[in-house]
Coordinates of C-alpha atoms in Angstrom, one line a residue:
M26 CA 72.4 -26.3 57.0
P27 CA 75.9 -25.0 56.0
T28 CA 77.0 -21.8 57.7
Y29 CA 78.8 -19.1 55.7
Q30 CA 81.4 -16.8 57.3
Y31 CA 82.0 -13.5 55.5
P32 CA 85.5 -12.2 55.4
K33 CA 86.3 -9.5 58.0
K34 CA 87.3 -6.1 56.8
N35 CA 89.1 -3.4 58.8
L36 CA 87.1 -0.4 57.9
W37 CA 89.5 2.1 59.6
A38 CA 92.2 0.7 57.3
C39 CA 90.1 1.4 54.2
P40 CA 91.1 4.7 52.7
R41 CA 87.8 5.2 50.9
A42 CA 85.5 4.4 53.9
C43 CA 87.2 6.8 56.4
P44 CA 86.0 10.1 54.9
R45 CA 82.4 8.8 54.6
I46 CA 82.3 7.6 58.2
L47 CA 83.6 11.0 59.5
L48 CA 81.0 12.9 57.4
L49 CA 78.3 10.6 58.7
A50 CA 79.3 11.1 62.4
A51 CA 79.5 14.9 61.9
A52 CA 76.0 15.0 60.3
L53 CA 74.6 12.9 63.1
F54 CA 76.2 15.2 65.8
W55 CA 74.9 18.4 64.0
A56 CA 71.4 17.0 63.6
S57 CA 71.3 16.0 67.3
A58 CA 72.4 19.5 68.3
Q59 CA 69.9 21.2 66.0
A60 CA 67.1 19.0 67.3
G61 CA 68.0 19.9 70.9
A62 CA 68.1 23.7 70.1
A63 CA 64.9 23.7 67.9
A64 CA 62.7 21.9 70.4
P65 CA 62.5 23.7 73.7
D66 CA 60.7 21.8 76.4
K67 CA 57.8 23.0 78.5
A68 CA 60.1 23.7 81.5
E69 CA 62.1 26.2 79.5
V70 CA 58.9 28.0 78.4
D71 CA 57.6 28.1 81.9
A72 CA 60.9 29.5 83.1
H73 CA 60.6 32.4 80.6
I74 CA 57.0 33.1 81.8
Q75 CA 58.1 33.1 85.4
Q76 CA 61.0 35.5 84.6
A77 CA 58.6 37.8 82.7
R78 CA 56.3 38.0 85.8
Q79 CA 59.1 38.7 88.2
L80 CA 60.5 41.5 85.9
F81 CA 57.1 43.2 85.3
S82 CA 57.3 45.4 88.4
T83 CA 60.9 46.5 87.8
D84 CA 61.6 46.5 84.1
K85 CA 58.7 46.4 81.7
E86 CA 60.9 46.0 78.5
L87 CA 62.8 43.0 79.9
S88 CA 59.5 41.5 81.0
R89 CA 58.1 41.9 77.5
A90 CA 61.2 40.4 76.0
E91 CA 60.9 37.3 78.2
A92 CA 57.2 37.0 77.4
M93 CA 57.9 37.1 73.7
K94 CA 60.5 34.4 74.0
A95 CA 58.0 32.2 75.9
L96 CA 55.3 33.0 73.2
S97 CA 57.6 32.0 70.4
A98 CA 58.8 28.8 72.1
A99 CA 55.2 27.8 73.2
R100 CA 54.0 28.2 69.6
Q101 CA 56.9 26.1 68.4
I102 CA 56.0 23.1 70.6
G103 CA 52.2 23.6 70.6
Y104 CA 52.1 24.5 74.3
R105 CA 48.7 26.4 74.4
R106 CA 48.5 27.3 78.1
A107 CA 51.9 28.9 78.0
E108 CA 51.1 30.7 74.8
L109 CA 48.0 32.3 76.4
E110 CA 49.9 33.3 79.5
A111 CA 52.6 34.9 77.4
L112 CA 50.0 36.8 75.3
R113 CA 48.4 38.1 78.4
I114 CA 51.7 39.4 79.9
V115 CA 52.6 41.1 76.6
G116 CA 49.2 42.8 76.6
V117 CA 49.5 44.0 80.2
V118 CA 52.9 45.4 79.5
A119 CA 51.5 47.3 76.5
F120 CA 48.6 48.5 78.7
S121 CA 50.9 49.8 81.4
G122 CA 52.8 51.9 78.8
G123 CA 49.7 53.5 77.4
A124 CA 49.6 51.5 74.2
L125 CA 45.9 50.6 74.7
A126 CA 45.1 49.7 71.1
Q127 CA 48.1 47.3 71.0
A128 CA 47.0 45.8 74.4
I129 CA 43.5 45.2 73.3
A130 CA 44.8 43.5 70.1
H131 CA 46.9 41.1 72.2
F132 CA 43.9 40.3 74.5
D133 CA 41.6 39.8 71.5
E134 CA 44.2 37.4 70.0
G135 CA 44.2 35.4 73.2
L136 CA 40.4 35.3 73.3
S137 CA 40.3 34.1 69.7
L138 CA 42.7 31.2 70.6
I139 CA 40.5 30.2 73.5
G140 CA 37.3 30.3 71.6
D141 CA 34.6 28.3 73.5
A142 CA 36.9 25.7 75.0
P143 CA 35.6 25.2 78.6
Q144 CA 39.0 24.1 79.9
W145 CA 40.3 27.7 79.4
D146 CA 37.3 29.5 81.1
V147 CA 39.5 31.0 83.9
L148 CA 42.1 32.3 81.4
K149 CA 39.2 33.6 79.2
A150 CA 37.8 35.6 82.2
G151 CA 41.3 37.0 82.9
F152 CA 41.6 38.2 79.3
L153 CA 38.2 39.8 79.4
L154 CA 39.1 41.5 82.7
N155 CA 42.3 43.0 81.3
K156 CA 40.5 44.0 78.0
G157 CA 37.8 45.7 80.0
L158 CA 40.4 47.7 82.0
A159 CA 42.1 48.8 78.7
Y160 CA 38.8 50.0 77.3
Y161 CA 38.1 51.9 80.6
Q162 CA 41.4 53.7 80.3
Y163 CA 40.6 54.4 76.6
G164 CA 37.4 56.1 77.8
D165 CA 35.0 53.6 76.2
W166 CA 33.1 52.7 79.4
G167 CA 30.4 50.8 77.4
Q168 CA 32.9 48.3 76.0
A169 CA 34.5 48.0 79.4
L170 CA 31.2 47.1 81.0
A171 CA 30.5 44.6 78.2
C172 CA 33.8 42.8 78.9
Y173 CA 33.2 42.7 82.6
L174 CA 29.6 41.4 82.3
Q175 CA 30.9 38.7 79.9
A176 CA 33.5 37.6 82.5
A177 CA 31.1 37.7 85.4
P178 CA 29.2 34.4 84.8
I179 CA 32.5 32.5 84.6
Y180 CA 33.5 33.7 88.0
Q181 CA 30.0 33.3 89.5
A182 CA 29.9 29.6 88.5
A183 CA 32.7 28.9 90.9
P184 CA 33.4 29.7 94.6
P185 CA 34.4 33.4 95.2
T186 CA 38.0 34.1 94.0
V187 CA 40.4 37.0 94.0
E188 CA 39.7 37.5 90.3
Y189 CA 36.0 37.8 90.9
A190 CA 36.6 40.4 93.6
R191 CA 38.9 42.2 91.2
L192 CA 36.1 42.1 88.5
L193 CA 33.7 43.7 91.0
N194 CA 36.3 46.4 91.8
N195 CA 36.6 47.2 88.1
L196 CA 32.8 47.3 87.6
A197 CA 32.6 49.8 90.5
I198 CA 35.3 52.0 88.9
V199 CA 33.1 52.3 85.8
Y200 CA 30.0 53.2 87.9
R201 CA 32.2 55.8 89.7
S202 CA 33.2 57.3 86.4
L203 CA 29.5 57.6 85.5
Q204 CA 29.0 59.4 88.8
R205 CA 26.8 56.7 90.2
Y206 CA 28.6 56.8 93.5
E207 CA 26.2 54.9 95.7
D208 CA 26.2 52.0 93.3
A209 CA 30.0 52.1 93.1
R210 CA 30.3 52.1 96.9
R211 CA 27.9 49.1 97.2
I212 CA 29.9 47.1 94.7
Y213 CA 33.3 48.1 96.3
Q214 CA 32.0 46.9 99.7
T215 CA 31.1 43.5 98.2
S216 CA 34.5 43.2 96.6
L217 CA 36.2 44.2 99.9
S218 CA 34.2 41.5 101.8
I219 CA 35.3 38.8 99.4
K220 CA 38.9 39.9 99.5
N221 CA 38.8 40.0 103.3
E222 CA 37.4 36.4 103.4
L223 CA 40.2 35.2 101.0
R224 CA 42.8 37.2 103.0
D225 CA 43.9 39.0 99.8
S226 CA 45.7 42.0 101.5
L227 CA 46.9 43.5 98.2
G228 CA 43.4 43.4 96.7
M229 CA 41.9 44.9 99.9
A230 CA 44.3 47.8 99.8
R231 CA 43.3 48.6 96.2
T232 CA 39.6 48.5 97.0
L233 CA 40.1 50.7 100.1
V234 CA 41.7 53.3 97.8
N235 CA 38.7 53.2 95.5
L236 CA 36.3 53.5 98.5
G237 CA 38.3 56.5 99.6
L238 CA 37.9 58.2 96.2
V239 CA 34.1 57.5 96.3
H240 CA 33.8 59.1 99.7
G241 CA 35.8 62.1 98.4
Y242 CA 33.4 62.6 95.5
L243 CA 30.6 62.4 98.0
K244 CA 32.3 65.2 100.1
E245 CA 32.8 62.8 103.0
R246 CA 36.2 64.0 104.0
E247 CA 37.0 61.9 107.1
A248 CA 35.8 58.6 105.7
A249 CA 37.8 59.3 102.5
L250 CA 41.1 60.0 104.2
Q251 CA 40.5 57.1 106.7
H252 CA 40.1 54.5 103.9
L253 CA 43.2 55.9 102.0
Q254 CA 45.3 55.8 105.2
Q255 CA 44.3 52.1 105.8
A256 CA 45.2 51.3 102.2
K257 CA 48.6 53.0 102.5
E258 CA 49.4 51.1 105.7
L259 CA 48.5 47.8 104.0
Y260 CA 50.8 48.6 101.1
E261 CA 53.7 49.6 103.4
R262 CA 53.2 46.4 105.4
L263 CA 53.4 44.4 102.1
G264 CA 56.5 46.3 101.1
N265 CA 54.9 47.7 98.0
A266 CA 56.3 51.2 97.7
A267 CA 54.9 51.8 94.2
E268 CA 51.3 51.2 95.3
A269 CA 51.8 53.3 98.4
S270 CA 52.8 56.2 96.1
S271 CA 49.6 55.7 94.1
V272 CA 47.7 56.1 97.4
Q273 CA 49.4 59.4 97.9
L274 CA 48.1 60.5 94.5
S275 CA 44.6 59.5 95.5
V276 CA 44.9 61.6 98.7
G277 CA 45.8 64.6 96.6
N278 CA 42.8 64.0 94.3
V279 CA 40.5 63.8 97.3
L280 CA 41.8 67.0 98.8
Y281 CA 41.4 68.7 95.4
E282 CA 37.8 67.5 95.1
L283 CA 37.2 68.9 98.7
G284 CA 38.6 72.3 97.6
E285 CA 41.7 72.1 99.8
L286 CA 44.1 73.1 97.0
Q287 CA 47.2 74.0 98.9
R288 CA 47.0 70.7 100.9
A289 CA 46.5 68.9 97.7
I290 CA 49.6 70.4 96.2
Q291 CA 51.6 69.6 99.3
A292 CA 50.4 65.9 99.1
L293 CA 51.2 65.6 95.4
Q294 CA 54.5 67.4 94.9
P295 CA 56.7 64.8 96.7
L296 CA 55.6 62.2 94.2
L297 CA 57.5 64.1 91.4
K298 CA 60.8 62.9 93.0
T299 CA 59.9 59.1 93.0
E300 CA 57.4 58.8 90.2
A301 CA 59.7 57.3 87.6
H302 CA 60.1 54.2 89.7
E303 CA 56.8 54.0 91.5
L304 CA 54.1 55.4 89.2
N305 CA 52.9 54.0 85.8
T306 CA 52.4 56.2 82.8
H307 CA 48.7 56.9 83.4
D308 CA 49.3 58.0 87.0
R309 CA 52.4 60.1 86.0
I310 CA 50.2 62.1 83.6
A311 CA 47.3 62.3 86.1
L312 CA 49.7 63.6 88.7
R313 CA 50.7 66.6 86.6
L314 CA 47.2 67.4 85.4
R315 CA 46.0 67.5 89.0
L316 CA 48.9 69.7 90.0
A317 CA 48.2 72.0 87.1
A318 CA 44.5 72.3 88.0
A319 CA 45.4 73.0 91.7
E320 CA 48.0 75.7 90.7
M321 CA 45.5 77.3 88.4
G322 CA 42.9 77.4 91.2
Q323 CA 45.5 79.4 93.1
E324 CA 46.3 81.6 90.1
Q325 CA 49.8 80.2 89.8
Y326 CA 49.7 80.1 86.0
I327 CA 53.4 79.8 85.4
K328 CA 53.7 76.7 87.5
A329 CA 50.5 75.3 86.0
E330 CA 52.0 75.8 82.5
K331 CA 55.1 73.8 83.5
Y332 CA 53.1 70.8 84.6
L333 CA 50.9 70.9 81.5
R334 CA 54.0 70.9 79.2
T335 CA 55.4 67.8 80.9
A336 CA 51.9 66.2 80.7
D337 CA 51.7 66.9 77.0
S338 CA 55.0 65.2 76.3
L339 CA 53.9 62.1 78.2
L340 CA 50.4 62.1 76.7
R341 CA 51.4 62.2 73.0
P342 CA 52.4 58.6 72.5
T343 CA 49.4 57.2 74.5
T344 CA 45.7 56.8 73.8
F345 CA 44.4 57.9 77.2
L346 CA 41.4 59.8 75.7
E347 CA 39.9 60.8 79.1
L348 CA 43.3 62.3 80.3
K349 CA 43.6 64.1 76.9
R350 CA 40.2 65.6 77.4
V351 CA 41.2 67.0 80.8
F352 CA 44.5 68.3 79.3
F353 CA 42.8 70.3 76.6
Q354 CA 40.2 71.7 79.0
L355 CA 43.0 72.9 81.3
S356 CA 45.1 74.2 78.4
A357 CA 42.1 76.3 77.1
K358 CA 41.6 77.9 80.5
L359 CA 45.3 78.6 80.9
Y360 CA 45.7 80.1 77.4
A361 CA 42.6 82.3 78.1
Q362 CA 44.2 83.6 81.3
Q363 CA 47.4 84.4 79.5
G364 CA 45.6 86.2 76.7
E365 CA 46.5 83.7 74.0
Y366 CA 43.0 83.4 72.7
Q367 CA 43.8 81.7 69.4
Q368 CA 45.6 78.9 71.3
A369 CA 42.7 78.8 73.8
W370 CA 40.3 78.4 70.9
L371 CA 42.3 75.6 69.3
A372 CA 42.6 73.8 72.6
M373 CA 38.8 74.2 73.2
N374 CA 38.2 72.7 69.7
Q375 CA 40.3 69.7 70.5
Y376 CA 38.5 69.3 73.9
T377 CA 35.1 69.5 72.2
E378 CA 36.1 66.9 69.6
L379 CA 37.2 64.5 72.4
V380 CA 33.9 65.1 74.4
D381 CA 32.0 64.4 71.2
T382 CA 34.0 61.2 70.7
L383 CA 33.5 60.0 74.2
T384 CA 29.8 60.8 74.4
S385 CA 29.0 59.4 71.0
K386 CA 30.7 56.2 71.9
E387 CA 28.6 56.0 75.1
R388 CA 25.4 56.7 73.2
L389 CA 26.2 54.0 70.5
Q390 CA 27.1 51.5 73.1
L391 CA 23.9 52.1 75.0
E392 CA 21.9 51.8 71.8
K393 CA 23.6 48.5 71.0
T394 CA 22.9 47.2 74.5
M395 CA 19.3 48.1 74.3
E396 CA 19.0 46.5 70.9
A397 CA 20.6 43.3 72.1
R398 CA 18.2 43.2 75.1
Y399 CA 15.3 43.8 72.9
L400 CA 16.3 41.0 70.5
T401 CA 16.9 38.6 73.4
Q402 CA 13.5 39.4 74.8
E403 CA 11.8 38.8 71.5
K404 CA 13.5 35.5 71.1
E405 CA 12.5 34.4 74.6
N406 CA 8.9 35.5 74.0
L407 CA 8.7 33.5 70.7
I408 CA 10.1 30.4 72.3
Q409 CA 7.6 30.7 75.2
I410 CA 4.7 31.2 72.9
Q411 CA 5.7 28.2 70.8
K412 CA 6.0 26.0 73.9
L413 CA 2.5 27.1 75.0
E414 CA 1.0 26.4 71.6
L415 CA 2.6 22.9 71.5
K416 CA 1.3 22.2 75.0
A417 CA -2.2 23.3 74.0
N418 CA -2.2 21.1 70.9
Q419 CA -1.1 18.0 72.8
Q420 CA -3.8 18.6 75.4
Q421 CA -6.5 18.9 72.7
Q422 CA -5.4 15.5 71.2
Q423 CA -5.5 13.9 74.5
N424 CA -9.0 15.4 75.2
M425 CA -10.3 13.8 71.9
Q426 CA -9.0 10.4 72.9
W427 CA -10.1 10.3 76.5
G428 CA -13.5 12.0 76.3
L429 CA -14.9 13.5 79.5
F430 CA -11.6 12.8 81.3
G431 CA -9.9 14.7 78.6
L432 CA -12.2 17.7 79.2
G433 CA -11.1 17.9 82.8
V434 CA -7.5 17.7 81.8
L435 CA -8.1 20.4 79.1
S436 CA -9.6 22.7 81.8
L437 CA -6.5 22.3 83.9
A438 CA -4.3 22.9 80.9
I439 CA -6.2 26.1 80.0
G440 CA -5.8 27.3 83.6
A441 CA -2.1 26.5 83.4
V442 CA -1.8 28.3 80.1
L443 CA -3.7 31.4 81.4
W444 CA -1.4 31.5 84.4
Q445 CA 1.6 31.1 82.3
R446 CA 0.5 33.9 80.0
H447 CA -0.1 36.0 83.0
K448 CA 3.4 35.4 84.2
V449 CA 4.8 36.1 80.7
N450 CA 2.8 39.4 80.6
Q451 CA 4.2 40.3 84.0
T452 CA 7.7 39.6 82.8
L453 CA 7.2 41.6 79.6
K454 CA 5.8 44.5 81.7
A455 CA 8.9 44.4 84.0
K456 CA 11.2 44.4 80.9
H457 CA 9.3 47.2 79.4
E458 CA 9.8 49.2 82.5
A459 CA 13.5 48.4 82.5
V460 CA 13.8 49.7 78.9
T461 CA 11.9 52.8 79.8
T462 CA 14.1 53.5 82.8
A463 CA 17.2 52.9 80.6
L464 CA 15.9 55.4 78.0
L465 CA 15.2 58.0 80.8
E466 CA 18.8 57.5 82.1
K467 CA 20.1 58.1 78.5
Q468 CA 18.0 61.2 78.3
T469 CA 19.3 62.4 81.6
L470 CA 22.9 61.7 80.6
L471 CA 22.5 63.7 77.4
Q472 CA 20.9 66.6 79.3
E473 CA 23.8 66.6 81.7
I474 CA 26.3 66.6 78.8
H475 CA 24.6 69.7 77.2
H476 CA 24.5 71.3 80.6
R477 CA 28.2 70.8 81.2
V478 CA 29.1 72.0 77.7
K479 CA 27.0 75.1 78.3
N480 CA 28.7 75.8 81.7
N481 CA 32.1 75.4 80.1
L482 CA 31.3 77.8 77.3
Q483 CA 29.9 80.3 79.8
T484 CA 33.1 80.0 81.8
I485 CA 35.1 80.8 78.6
A486 CA 32.8 83.8 77.9
S487 CA 33.3 85.0 81.5
L488 CA 37.0 84.7 81.1
L489 CA 36.9 86.7 77.9
S490 CA 34.8 89.4 79.7
I491 CA 37.3 89.6 82.5
Q492 CA 40.1 89.9 80.0
A493 CA 38.3 92.6 78.1
R494 CA 38.2 94.9 81.1
Q495 CA 42.0 95.0 81.1
I496 CA 42.5 95.8 77.4
Q497 CA 42.8 99.4 76.2
D498 CA 43.6 98.7 72.6
P499 CA 40.3 99.2 70.6
T500 CA 41.1 96.5 68.0
A501 CA 42.0 93.9 70.6
L502 CA 38.9 94.8 72.7
R503 CA 36.7 94.4 69.6
A504 CA 38.2 91.0 68.9
I505 CA 37.6 89.8 72.5
R506 CA 34.0 91.0 72.4
E507 CA 33.4 89.3 69.0
S508 CA 34.9 86.1 70.4
R509 CA 32.6 86.3 73.4
S510 CA 29.5 86.7 71.2
R511 CA 30.5 83.6 69.2
V512 CA 30.9 81.6 72.5
D513 CA 27.6 82.9 73.7
A514 CA 25.9 81.8 70.4
M515 CA 27.1 78.2 71.0
A516 CA 26.3 78.3 74.7
L517 CA 22.8 79.4 73.9
I518 CA 22.3 76.3 71.7
H519 CA 23.3 73.9 74.5
K520 CA 21.2 75.8 77.0
N521 CA 18.1 75.3 74.9
L522 CA 19.0 71.6 74.4
Y523 CA 19.4 70.6 78.1
R524 CA 16.1 72.5 79.0
D525 CA 14.1 70.9 76.2
T526 CA 12.9 67.3 75.9
A527 CA 14.3 67.1 72.3
L528 CA 18.0 66.6 73.0
S529 CA 19.3 66.8 69.5
N530 CA 17.0 69.4 67.8
V531 CA 16.8 73.2 68.4
D532 CA 13.7 75.3 67.8
L533 CA 15.1 77.8 65.4
K534 CA 12.5 80.6 66.1
V535 CA 13.2 80.6 69.9
Y536 CA 17.0 80.4 69.3
V537 CA 17.1 83.3 66.8
H538 CA 15.0 85.5 69.0
K539 CA 17.2 85.0 72.0
L540 CA 20.4 85.4 69.9
V541 CA 19.3 88.6 68.3
Q542 CA 18.1 90.1 71.6
N543 CA 21.4 89.2 73.3
L544 CA 23.5 90.8 70.5
I545 CA 21.3 94.0 70.3
D546 CA 21.4 94.4 74.1
N547 CA 25.2 94.1 74.3
Y548 CA 25.8 96.4 71.4
A549 CA 23.2 99.0 72.5
L550 CA 24.8 99.0 76.0
Q551 CA 28.3 99.5 74.5
E552 CA 27.6 102.0 71.7
R553 CA 24.4 103.7 73.1
H554 CA 22.5 103.4 69.8
L555 CA 18.8 102.9 69.2
I556 CA 18.3 99.6 67.5
H557 CA 15.2 97.8 66.2
S558 CA 14.8 94.3 64.8
Q559 CA 12.2 92.7 62.5
L560 CA 12.1 88.9 62.5
D561 CA 10.3 86.5 60.2
I562 CA 11.4 83.0 61.2
A563 CA 9.9 79.8 59.9
P564 CA 8.6 77.4 62.7
I565 CA 11.2 74.7 62.2
Q566 CA 13.8 72.7 64.2
L567 CA 17.4 72.0 63.1
H568 CA 19.7 69.2 64.3
I569 CA 22.5 70.3 66.6
D570 CA 25.1 69.4 63.9
T571 CA 23.5 72.0 61.6
V572 CA 22.4 74.6 64.1
I573 CA 25.8 75.3 65.5
P574 CA 27.4 76.5 62.2
F575 CA 24.1 78.1 61.2
G576 CA 24.0 80.0 64.5
L577 CA 27.6 81.1 64.1
I578 CA 26.9 82.4 60.5
L579 CA 23.9 84.3 61.8
N580 CA 25.9 85.7 64.7
E581 CA 28.5 87.1 62.4
L582 CA 26.0 88.6 60.0
I583 CA 24.1 90.4 62.8
S584 CA 27.3 91.6 64.4
N585 CA 28.4 92.9 61.0
A586 CA 25.1 94.8 60.6
L587 CA 25.4 96.3 64.2
K588 CA 29.0 97.3 63.5
Y589 CA 28.7 98.9 60.0
G590 CA 25.0 99.6 59.6
S591 CA 24.6 102.3 62.3
R592 CA 24.1 105.9 61.4
E593 CA 24.3 108.9 63.7
R594 CA 20.9 110.2 64.9
E595 CA 19.0 107.6 63.0
P596 CA 17.7 104.3 64.5
L597 CA 19.2 101.1 63.1
L598 CA 16.7 98.5 61.7
I599 CA 17.9 94.9 61.3
T600 CA 15.6 92.6 59.3
I601 CA 16.0 88.8 59.6
A602 CA 14.0 86.3 57.5
I603 CA 14.4 82.5 57.5
T604 CA 12.2 80.7 55.0
V605 CA 11.9 77.1 53.8
G606 CA 11.4 75.8 50.2
T607 CA 10.9 72.5 48.5
G608 CA 12.9 69.5 49.7
N609 CA 15.3 70.5 52.4
A610 CA 16.0 74.1 51.2
V611 CA 16.4 76.8 53.8
T612 CA 17.0 80.5 53.0
L613 CA 18.5 83.0 55.4
K614 CA 18.3 86.8 54.7
V615 CA 19.8 89.5 56.9
A616 CA 19.4 93.2 55.9
D617 CA 19.8 96.6 57.5
N618 CA 18.9 100.3 56.7
G619 CA 22.5 101.4 56.9
P620 CA 24.8 102.8 54.2
G621 CA 25.1 99.4 52.4
F622 CA 28.2 97.7 51.0
P623 CA 30.9 99.7 49.1
P624 CA 30.7 99.3 45.3
D625 CA 33.7 97.0 45.0
F626 CA 32.9 94.9 48.1
T627 CA 33.3 91.1 47.6
P628 CA 32.6 88.8 50.7
W629 CA 34.8 86.0 49.2
E630 CA 37.9 88.1 49.5
Q631 CA 37.4 89.8 52.9
P632 CA 40.3 89.0 55.2
T633 CA 38.4 89.6 58.5
L634 CA 37.8 86.7 60.8
G635 CA 34.0 87.2 60.7
F636 CA 33.7 86.7 57.0
K637 CA 36.2 83.9 57.0
L638 CA 33.9 82.1 59.5
V639 CA 30.9 82.8 57.4
R640 CA 32.6 81.4 54.3
T641 CA 33.9 78.4 56.1
F642 CA 30.6 77.4 57.7
A643 CA 28.6 78.2 54.5
H644 CA 31.0 75.9 52.6
K645 CA 30.5 73.2 55.2
L646 CA 26.7 73.3 54.8
G647 CA 26.9 73.6 51.0
A648 CA 25.4 77.0 51.0
E649 CA 25.4 79.8 48.3
L650 CA 26.0 83.4 49.4
R651 CA 24.8 86.6 47.7
I652 CA 25.0 90.3 48.6
S653 CA 23.1 93.4 47.5
N654 CA 22.2 97.0 48.5
S655 CA 18.5 97.6 48.9
P656 CA 19.4 100.4 49.8
G657 CA 21.1 99.1 52.9
A658 CA 23.3 96.0 53.1
E659 CA 21.5 92.7 52.4
I660 CA 23.1 89.3 52.6
T661 CA 21.2 86.2 51.4
I662 CA 22.5 82.6 52.1
F663 CA 20.7 79.7 50.4
F664 CA 21.1 76.3 52.0
P665 CA 19.9 73.7 49.4
N666 CA 20.2 70.6 51.5
T667 CA 19.5 71.3 55.2
P668 CA 17.2 68.7 56.8
Y669 CA 14.7 70.3 59.2
R670 CA 11.6 69.4 61.2
L671 CA 8.4 71.4 61.6
C672 CA 7.9 72.5 65.2
P673 CA 5.0 70.7 66.9
A674 CA 1.8 72.8 67.0

């Protein structure tokens, strides 16, 4: 076969080929460089994650930046484990800065990526642990417990680990916040035992701090300080100055709970010099709130105000609802002491809104939990009944085939069925008792909330009374007394609620009688007038959301009658009637035998605070207001849509 030889060409000598070869070489070099830059390897991603972890304790922003680099690179190359680790670090950084909603969003993103994949169970439990802690700081203890209980089976399926001990520690923190101190102490001790077995010194120190706090709430001074001292020594041995500072904060908290205010201040004040480096945002705010409370306890109101102002600036960008609740409560007390009653009232309103938010969340979470338990129980019962029915049918068929032998087997089967049904009934009875106990705990919790609100309102009323004794100006004195009567009207509602079994409805007849008697007694004592009342109250109950504005309206109308209806040398008669009509209609009528309204009197244009409150609350309840002279003053308010219940006979 002939062989052909092609003529050789010198490509470098060809003027047309040279530019093409150069362009091809440049393109290949650029593509190679771009491929190297665009495709980071796993080692580079792991290095970013390691750097983020090392920077977390010293520089949160740099730590987040490294974690974001790792997150971007991991997604680019499909490196799932690193992607999850980076998401968790970003979420923890957001949590440490008080951005709780952002932290929860990052943890939720990680959980959605994990799904039900069993190979990521450990990471899933870690995300749930962090998410639960974020919900706890947010004040939503029900959601926190839900996260912890979801993570618990993952840890329990394996030998005890540091993470499981940490989960127990966080569970105990929730029980401590719910004031179930004995349960909290028991769980802390279990966590401490696991950490001791695993030689987790850092975890042991943290649990010792929490045990110290529990002993402090139980007024066990020596045990509390002993545990805290052990924790501080462990942190110092580990070279962890930041955590040692947080122990000092706990020491101050324990001394405050024990009533040793001056010692608490002495323990806490040194932290102000090192807090920026050693305390996180939550603890920096808590430090100032505790100092403010201690200084107020010693009547050092100027110092307390300074701490509250700094706490306010730190709180604003965060969502620490529980700390905000404490801040507004302290601010209201401080404003009242300084005579700034308008500011005190505004702060108390914000405090009340936060209390409502937190308690309503707890209530809804408890209801959801109970509903879930009930549905689970129903499903389990249905499955069990179906199994029993199937077993009985199979046994009957066998009896028909085997005759007398089958009858014996059937007897055994019936005995087994009866025993099984007995066991099911016992299980149902136990679950029913558990539900009943949970409902009783819910009722006790609501009673405690109403009791605490009543106590807080009575404290404000007492502060107003103390302030009134130091005021000489008649106008200011009248304003203080009117403010106290409004606070008393609200406190009376919560007093009735926590003493009654119906925790959300108020017996209007009982409430109005007490309110009228309190107002008449106070006015008669101050003005030395003879006052009579005539009441005709329908036997109904109103919901707390309705009775508070209704009671404040009634308080203002009675106060107005006492103030302007009195005549010299003639007893004052106040008539109050509350009637119900068709549907949900309720009518309130307040009249007196005084001189009546002036001819040109219009309640919609009155600038006084009392009529402003009446107009505001009447508008809120969709009510119509009418006035007349018959011959004394008479005010009628018609509430067209006010749901009520008839009182039980």
